[in-house]
mmCIF file of N, CA and C in Angstrom:
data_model
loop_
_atom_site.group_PDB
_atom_site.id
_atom_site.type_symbol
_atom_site.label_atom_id
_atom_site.label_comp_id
_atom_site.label_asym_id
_atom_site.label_seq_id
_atom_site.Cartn_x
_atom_site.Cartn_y
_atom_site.Cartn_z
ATOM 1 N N UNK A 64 0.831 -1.192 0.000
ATOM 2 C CA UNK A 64 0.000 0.000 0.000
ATOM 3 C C UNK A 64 0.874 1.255 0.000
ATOM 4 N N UNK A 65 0.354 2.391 -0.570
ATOM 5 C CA UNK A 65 1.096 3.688 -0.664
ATOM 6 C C UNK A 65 0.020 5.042 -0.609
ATOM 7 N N UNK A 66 0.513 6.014 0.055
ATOM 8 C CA UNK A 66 0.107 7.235 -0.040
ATOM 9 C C UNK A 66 0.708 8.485 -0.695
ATOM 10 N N UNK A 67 0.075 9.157 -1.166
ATOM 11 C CA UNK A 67 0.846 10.661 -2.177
ATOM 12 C C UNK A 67 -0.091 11.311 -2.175
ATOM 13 N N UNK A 68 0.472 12.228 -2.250
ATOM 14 C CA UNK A 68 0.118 13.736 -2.951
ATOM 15 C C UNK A 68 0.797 14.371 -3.712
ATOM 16 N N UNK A 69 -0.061 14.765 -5.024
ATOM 17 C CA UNK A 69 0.755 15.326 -6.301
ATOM 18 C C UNK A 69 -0.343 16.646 -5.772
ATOM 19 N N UNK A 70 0.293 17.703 -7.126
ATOM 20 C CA UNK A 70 -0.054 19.139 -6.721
ATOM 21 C C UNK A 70 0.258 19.754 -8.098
ATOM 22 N N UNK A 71 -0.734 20.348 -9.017
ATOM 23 C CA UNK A 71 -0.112 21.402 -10.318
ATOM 24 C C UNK A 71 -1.351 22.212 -11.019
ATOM 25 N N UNK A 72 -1.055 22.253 -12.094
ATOM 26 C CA UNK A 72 -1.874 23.050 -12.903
ATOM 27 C C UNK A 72 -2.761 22.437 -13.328
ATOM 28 N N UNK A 73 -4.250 22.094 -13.432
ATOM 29 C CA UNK A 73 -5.144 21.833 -14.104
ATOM 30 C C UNK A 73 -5.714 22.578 -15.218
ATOM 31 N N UNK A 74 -5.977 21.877 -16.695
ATOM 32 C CA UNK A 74 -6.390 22.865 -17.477
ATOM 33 C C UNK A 74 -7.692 22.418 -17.369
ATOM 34 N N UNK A 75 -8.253 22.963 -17.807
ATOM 35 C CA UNK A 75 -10.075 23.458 -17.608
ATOM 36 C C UNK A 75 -10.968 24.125 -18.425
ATOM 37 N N UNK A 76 -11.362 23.300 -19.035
ATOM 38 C CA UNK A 76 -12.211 23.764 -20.450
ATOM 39 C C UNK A 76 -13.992 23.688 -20.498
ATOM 40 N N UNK A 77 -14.747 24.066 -20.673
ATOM 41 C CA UNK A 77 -16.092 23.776 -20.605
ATOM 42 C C UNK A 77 -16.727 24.907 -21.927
ATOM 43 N N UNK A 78 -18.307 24.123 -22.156
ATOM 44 C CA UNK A 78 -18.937 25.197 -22.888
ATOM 45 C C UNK A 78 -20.215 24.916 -23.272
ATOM 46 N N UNK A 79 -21.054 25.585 -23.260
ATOM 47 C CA UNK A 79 -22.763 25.649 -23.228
ATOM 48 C C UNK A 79 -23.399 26.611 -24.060
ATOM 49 N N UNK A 80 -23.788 25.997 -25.142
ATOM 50 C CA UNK A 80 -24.458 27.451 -26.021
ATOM 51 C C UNK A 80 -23.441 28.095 -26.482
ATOM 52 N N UNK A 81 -23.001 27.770 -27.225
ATOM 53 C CA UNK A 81 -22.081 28.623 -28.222
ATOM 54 C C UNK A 81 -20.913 29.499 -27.697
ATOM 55 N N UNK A 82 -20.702 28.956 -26.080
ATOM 56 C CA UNK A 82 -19.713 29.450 -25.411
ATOM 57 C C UNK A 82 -19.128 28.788 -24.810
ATOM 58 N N UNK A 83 -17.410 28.830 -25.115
ATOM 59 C CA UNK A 83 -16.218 27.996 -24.731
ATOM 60 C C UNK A 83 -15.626 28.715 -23.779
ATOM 61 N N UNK A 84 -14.485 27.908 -23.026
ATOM 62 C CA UNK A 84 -13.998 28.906 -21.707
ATOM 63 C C UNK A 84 -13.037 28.124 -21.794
ATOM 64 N N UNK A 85 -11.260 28.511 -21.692
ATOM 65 C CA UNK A 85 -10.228 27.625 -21.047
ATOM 66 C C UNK A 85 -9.634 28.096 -19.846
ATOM 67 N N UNK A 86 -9.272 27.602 -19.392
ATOM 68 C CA UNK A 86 -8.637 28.445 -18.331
ATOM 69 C C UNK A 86 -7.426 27.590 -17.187
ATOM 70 N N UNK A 87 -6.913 27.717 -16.552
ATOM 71 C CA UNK A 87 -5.643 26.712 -16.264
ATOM 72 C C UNK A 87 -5.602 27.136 -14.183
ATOM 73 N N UNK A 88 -5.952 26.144 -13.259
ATOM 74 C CA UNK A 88 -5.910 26.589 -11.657
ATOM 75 C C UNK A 88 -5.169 25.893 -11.407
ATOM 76 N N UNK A 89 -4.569 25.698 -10.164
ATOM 77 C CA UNK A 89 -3.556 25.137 -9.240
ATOM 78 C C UNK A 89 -5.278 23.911 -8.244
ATOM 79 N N UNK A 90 -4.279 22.976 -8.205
ATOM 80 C CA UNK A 90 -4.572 22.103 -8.175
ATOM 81 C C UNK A 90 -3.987 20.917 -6.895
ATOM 82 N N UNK A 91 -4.605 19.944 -6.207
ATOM 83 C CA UNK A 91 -4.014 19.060 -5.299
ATOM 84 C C UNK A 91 -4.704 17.877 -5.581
ATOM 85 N N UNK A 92 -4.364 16.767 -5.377
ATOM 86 C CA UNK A 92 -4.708 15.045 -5.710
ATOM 87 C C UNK A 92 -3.947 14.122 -4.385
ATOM 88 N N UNK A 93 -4.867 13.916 -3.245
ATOM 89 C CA UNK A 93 -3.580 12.696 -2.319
ATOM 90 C C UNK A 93 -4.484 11.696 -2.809
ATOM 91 N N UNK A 94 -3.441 10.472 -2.843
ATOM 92 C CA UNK A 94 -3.584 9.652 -3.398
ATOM 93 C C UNK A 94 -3.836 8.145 -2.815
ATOM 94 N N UNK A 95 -4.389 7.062 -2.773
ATOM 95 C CA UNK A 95 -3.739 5.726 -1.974
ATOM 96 C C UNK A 95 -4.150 4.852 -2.864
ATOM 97 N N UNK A 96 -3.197 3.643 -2.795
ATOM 98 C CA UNK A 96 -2.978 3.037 -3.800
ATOM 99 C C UNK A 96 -2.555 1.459 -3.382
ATOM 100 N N UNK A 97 -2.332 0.528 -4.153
ATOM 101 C CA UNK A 97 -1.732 -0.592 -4.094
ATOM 102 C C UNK A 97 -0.811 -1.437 -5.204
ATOM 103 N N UNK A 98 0.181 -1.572 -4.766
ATOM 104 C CA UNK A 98 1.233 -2.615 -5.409
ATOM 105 C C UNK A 98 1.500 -3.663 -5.757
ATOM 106 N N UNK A 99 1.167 -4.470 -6.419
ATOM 107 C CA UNK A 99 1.402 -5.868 -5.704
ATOM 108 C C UNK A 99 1.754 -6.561 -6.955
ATOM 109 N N UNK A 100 3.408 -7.275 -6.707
ATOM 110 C CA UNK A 100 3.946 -7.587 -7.402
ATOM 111 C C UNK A 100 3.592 -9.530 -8.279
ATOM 112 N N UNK A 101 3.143 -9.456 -8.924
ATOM 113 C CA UNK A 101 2.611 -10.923 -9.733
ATOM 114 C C UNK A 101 4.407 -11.964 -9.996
ATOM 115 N N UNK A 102 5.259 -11.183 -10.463
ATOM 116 C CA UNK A 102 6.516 -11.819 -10.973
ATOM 117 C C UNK A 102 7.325 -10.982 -11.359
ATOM 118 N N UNK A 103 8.632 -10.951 -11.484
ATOM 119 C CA UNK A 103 9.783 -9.914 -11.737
ATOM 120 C C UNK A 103 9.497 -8.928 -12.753
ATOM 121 N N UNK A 104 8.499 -9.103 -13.636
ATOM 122 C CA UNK A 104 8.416 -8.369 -14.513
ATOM 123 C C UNK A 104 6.819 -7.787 -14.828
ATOM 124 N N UNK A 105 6.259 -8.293 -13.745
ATOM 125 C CA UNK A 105 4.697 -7.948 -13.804
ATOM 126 C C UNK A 105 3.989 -7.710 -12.098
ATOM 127 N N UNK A 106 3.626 -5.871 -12.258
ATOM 128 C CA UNK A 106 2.845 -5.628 -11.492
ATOM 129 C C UNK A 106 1.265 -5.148 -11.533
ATOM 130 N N UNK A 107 0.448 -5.772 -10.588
ATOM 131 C CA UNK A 107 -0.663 -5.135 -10.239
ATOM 132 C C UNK A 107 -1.060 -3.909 -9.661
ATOM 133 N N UNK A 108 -1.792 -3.111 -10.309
ATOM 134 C CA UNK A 108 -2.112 -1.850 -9.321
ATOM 135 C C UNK A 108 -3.223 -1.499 -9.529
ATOM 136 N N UNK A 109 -3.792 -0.801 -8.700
ATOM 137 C CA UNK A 109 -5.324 0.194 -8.070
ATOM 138 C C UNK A 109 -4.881 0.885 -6.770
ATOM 139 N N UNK A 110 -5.217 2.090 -7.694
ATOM 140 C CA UNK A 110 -5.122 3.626 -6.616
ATOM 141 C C UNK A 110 -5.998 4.241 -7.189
ATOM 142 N N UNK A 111 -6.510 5.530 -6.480
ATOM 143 C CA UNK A 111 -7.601 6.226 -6.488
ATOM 144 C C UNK A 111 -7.189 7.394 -5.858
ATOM 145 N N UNK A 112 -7.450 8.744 -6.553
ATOM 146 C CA UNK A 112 -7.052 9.876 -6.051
ATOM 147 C C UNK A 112 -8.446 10.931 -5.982
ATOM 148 N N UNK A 113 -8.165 12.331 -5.150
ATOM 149 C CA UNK A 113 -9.409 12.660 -4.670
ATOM 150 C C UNK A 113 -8.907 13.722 -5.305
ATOM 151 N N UNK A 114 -9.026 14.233 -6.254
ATOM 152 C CA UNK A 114 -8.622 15.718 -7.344
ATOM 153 C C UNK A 114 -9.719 16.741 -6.505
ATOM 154 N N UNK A 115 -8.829 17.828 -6.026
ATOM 155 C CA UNK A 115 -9.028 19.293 -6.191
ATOM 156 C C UNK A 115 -8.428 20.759 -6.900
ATOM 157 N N UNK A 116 -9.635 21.081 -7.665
ATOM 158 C CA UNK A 116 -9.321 22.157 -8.464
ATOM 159 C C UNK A 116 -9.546 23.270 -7.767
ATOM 160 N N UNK A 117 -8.848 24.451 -7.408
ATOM 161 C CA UNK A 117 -8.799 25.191 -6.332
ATOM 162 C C UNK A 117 -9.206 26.297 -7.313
ATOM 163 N N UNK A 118 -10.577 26.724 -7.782
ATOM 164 C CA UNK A 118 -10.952 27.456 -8.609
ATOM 165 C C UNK A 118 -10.965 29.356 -8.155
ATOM 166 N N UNK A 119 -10.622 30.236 -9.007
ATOM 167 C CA UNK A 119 -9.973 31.661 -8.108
ATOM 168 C C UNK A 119 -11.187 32.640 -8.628
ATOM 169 N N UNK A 120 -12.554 32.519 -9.121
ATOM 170 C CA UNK A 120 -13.015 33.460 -10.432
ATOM 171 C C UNK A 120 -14.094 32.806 -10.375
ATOM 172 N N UNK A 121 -15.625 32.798 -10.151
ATOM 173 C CA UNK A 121 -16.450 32.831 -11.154
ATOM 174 C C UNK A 121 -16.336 32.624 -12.707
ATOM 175 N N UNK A 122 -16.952 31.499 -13.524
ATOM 176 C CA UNK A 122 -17.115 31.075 -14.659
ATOM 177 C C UNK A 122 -18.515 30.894 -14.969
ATOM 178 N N UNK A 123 -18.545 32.067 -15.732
ATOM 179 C CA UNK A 123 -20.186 32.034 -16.146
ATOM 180 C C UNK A 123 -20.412 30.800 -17.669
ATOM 181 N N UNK A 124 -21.704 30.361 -17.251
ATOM 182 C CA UNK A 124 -21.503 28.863 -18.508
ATOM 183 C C UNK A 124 -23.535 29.315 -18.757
ATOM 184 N N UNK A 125 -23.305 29.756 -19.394
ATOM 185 C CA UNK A 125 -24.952 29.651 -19.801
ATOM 186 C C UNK A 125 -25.670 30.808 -19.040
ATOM 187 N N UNK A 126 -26.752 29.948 -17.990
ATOM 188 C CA UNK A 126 -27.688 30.769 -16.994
ATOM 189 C C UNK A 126 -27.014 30.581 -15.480
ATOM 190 N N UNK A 127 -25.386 30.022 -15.254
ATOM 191 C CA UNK A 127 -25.056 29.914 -13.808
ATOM 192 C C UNK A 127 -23.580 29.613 -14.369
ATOM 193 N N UNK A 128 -23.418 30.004 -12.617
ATOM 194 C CA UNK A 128 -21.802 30.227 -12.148
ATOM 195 C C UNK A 128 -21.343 28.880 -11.697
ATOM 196 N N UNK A 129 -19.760 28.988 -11.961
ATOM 197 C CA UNK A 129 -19.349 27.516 -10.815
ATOM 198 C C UNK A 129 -18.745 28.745 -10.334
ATOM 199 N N UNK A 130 -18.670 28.600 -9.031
ATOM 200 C CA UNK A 130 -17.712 29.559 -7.973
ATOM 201 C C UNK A 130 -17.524 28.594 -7.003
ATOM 202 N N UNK A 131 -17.311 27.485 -6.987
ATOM 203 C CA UNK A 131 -16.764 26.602 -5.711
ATOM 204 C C UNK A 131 -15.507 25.206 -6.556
ATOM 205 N N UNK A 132 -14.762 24.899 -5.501
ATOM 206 C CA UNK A 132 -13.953 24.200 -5.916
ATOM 207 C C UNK A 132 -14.631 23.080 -6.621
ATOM 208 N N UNK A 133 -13.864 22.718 -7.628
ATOM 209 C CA UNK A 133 -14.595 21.445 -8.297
ATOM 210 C C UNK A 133 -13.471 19.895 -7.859
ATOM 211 N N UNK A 134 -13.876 18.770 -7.690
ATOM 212 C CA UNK A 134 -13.571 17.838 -6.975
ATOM 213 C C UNK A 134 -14.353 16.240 -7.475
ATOM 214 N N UNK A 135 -12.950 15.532 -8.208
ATOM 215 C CA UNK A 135 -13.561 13.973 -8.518
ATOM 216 C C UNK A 135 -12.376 13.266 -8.003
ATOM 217 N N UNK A 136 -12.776 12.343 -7.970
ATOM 218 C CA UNK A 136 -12.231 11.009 -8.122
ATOM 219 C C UNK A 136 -12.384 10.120 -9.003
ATOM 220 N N UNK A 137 -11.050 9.615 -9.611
ATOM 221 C CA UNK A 137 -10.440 8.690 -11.077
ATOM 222 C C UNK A 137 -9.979 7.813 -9.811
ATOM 223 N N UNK A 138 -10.520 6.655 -10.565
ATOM 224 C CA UNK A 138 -10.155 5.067 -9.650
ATOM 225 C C UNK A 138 -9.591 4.521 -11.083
ATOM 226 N N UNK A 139 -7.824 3.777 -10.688
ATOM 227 C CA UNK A 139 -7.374 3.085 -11.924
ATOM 228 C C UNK A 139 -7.259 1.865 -10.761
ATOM 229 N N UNK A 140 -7.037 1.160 -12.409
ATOM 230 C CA UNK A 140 -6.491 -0.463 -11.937
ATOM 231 C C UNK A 140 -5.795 -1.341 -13.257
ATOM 232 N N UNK A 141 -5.125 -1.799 -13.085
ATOM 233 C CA UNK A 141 -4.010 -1.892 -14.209
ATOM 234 C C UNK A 141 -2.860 -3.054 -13.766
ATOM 235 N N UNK A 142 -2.264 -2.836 -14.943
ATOM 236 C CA UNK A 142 -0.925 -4.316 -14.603
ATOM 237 C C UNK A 142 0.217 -3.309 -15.283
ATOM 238 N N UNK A 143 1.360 -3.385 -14.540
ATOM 239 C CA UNK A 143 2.672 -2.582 -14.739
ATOM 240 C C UNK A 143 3.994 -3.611 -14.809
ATOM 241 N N UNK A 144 4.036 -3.074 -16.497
ATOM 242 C CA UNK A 144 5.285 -4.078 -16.427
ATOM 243 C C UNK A 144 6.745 -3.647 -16.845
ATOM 244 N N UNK A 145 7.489 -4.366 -16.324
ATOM 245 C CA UNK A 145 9.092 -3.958 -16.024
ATOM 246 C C UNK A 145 9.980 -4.337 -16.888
ATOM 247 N N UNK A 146 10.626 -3.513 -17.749
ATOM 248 C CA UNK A 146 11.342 -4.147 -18.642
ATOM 249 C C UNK A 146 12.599 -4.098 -18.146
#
């Protein structure tokens, strides 16, 4: 098992009605995860991180605002192999 936290720039795009928006925030993800080795050259993994976009501005999209941090979670699971 493992824990992290990564931290950067998120880019950020949306659009509703004929209106596009990009825009780029600072960002945090801790992370926990698992390892687990099958054979010298083949690993298992699933981790899951809790993404926050630390949004600075009002973004008008249509008839409403996002003005609060936006926040998901991406669950992987996968096989990692070692050459």
């Amino acid at each position: 098992p493992y824990i992290g936290l990564q931290g950067g720039i998120y880019n950020f795009s949306a659009g509703a009605a004929g209106f596009d928006i990009t825009r780029e925030y600072w960002g945090l993800a801790p992370s926990l995860g698992v390892l687990y080795p099958i054979n010298d050259k083949l690993d298992f993994f699933a981790d899951a991180q809790y993404h926050i976009m630390y949004l600075n501005e009002n973004i008008p999209i249509a008839d409403f605002n996002i003005n609060q941090d936006l926040r998901f979670i991406p669950v992987n699971i996968g096989l990692s192999f070692k050459f």
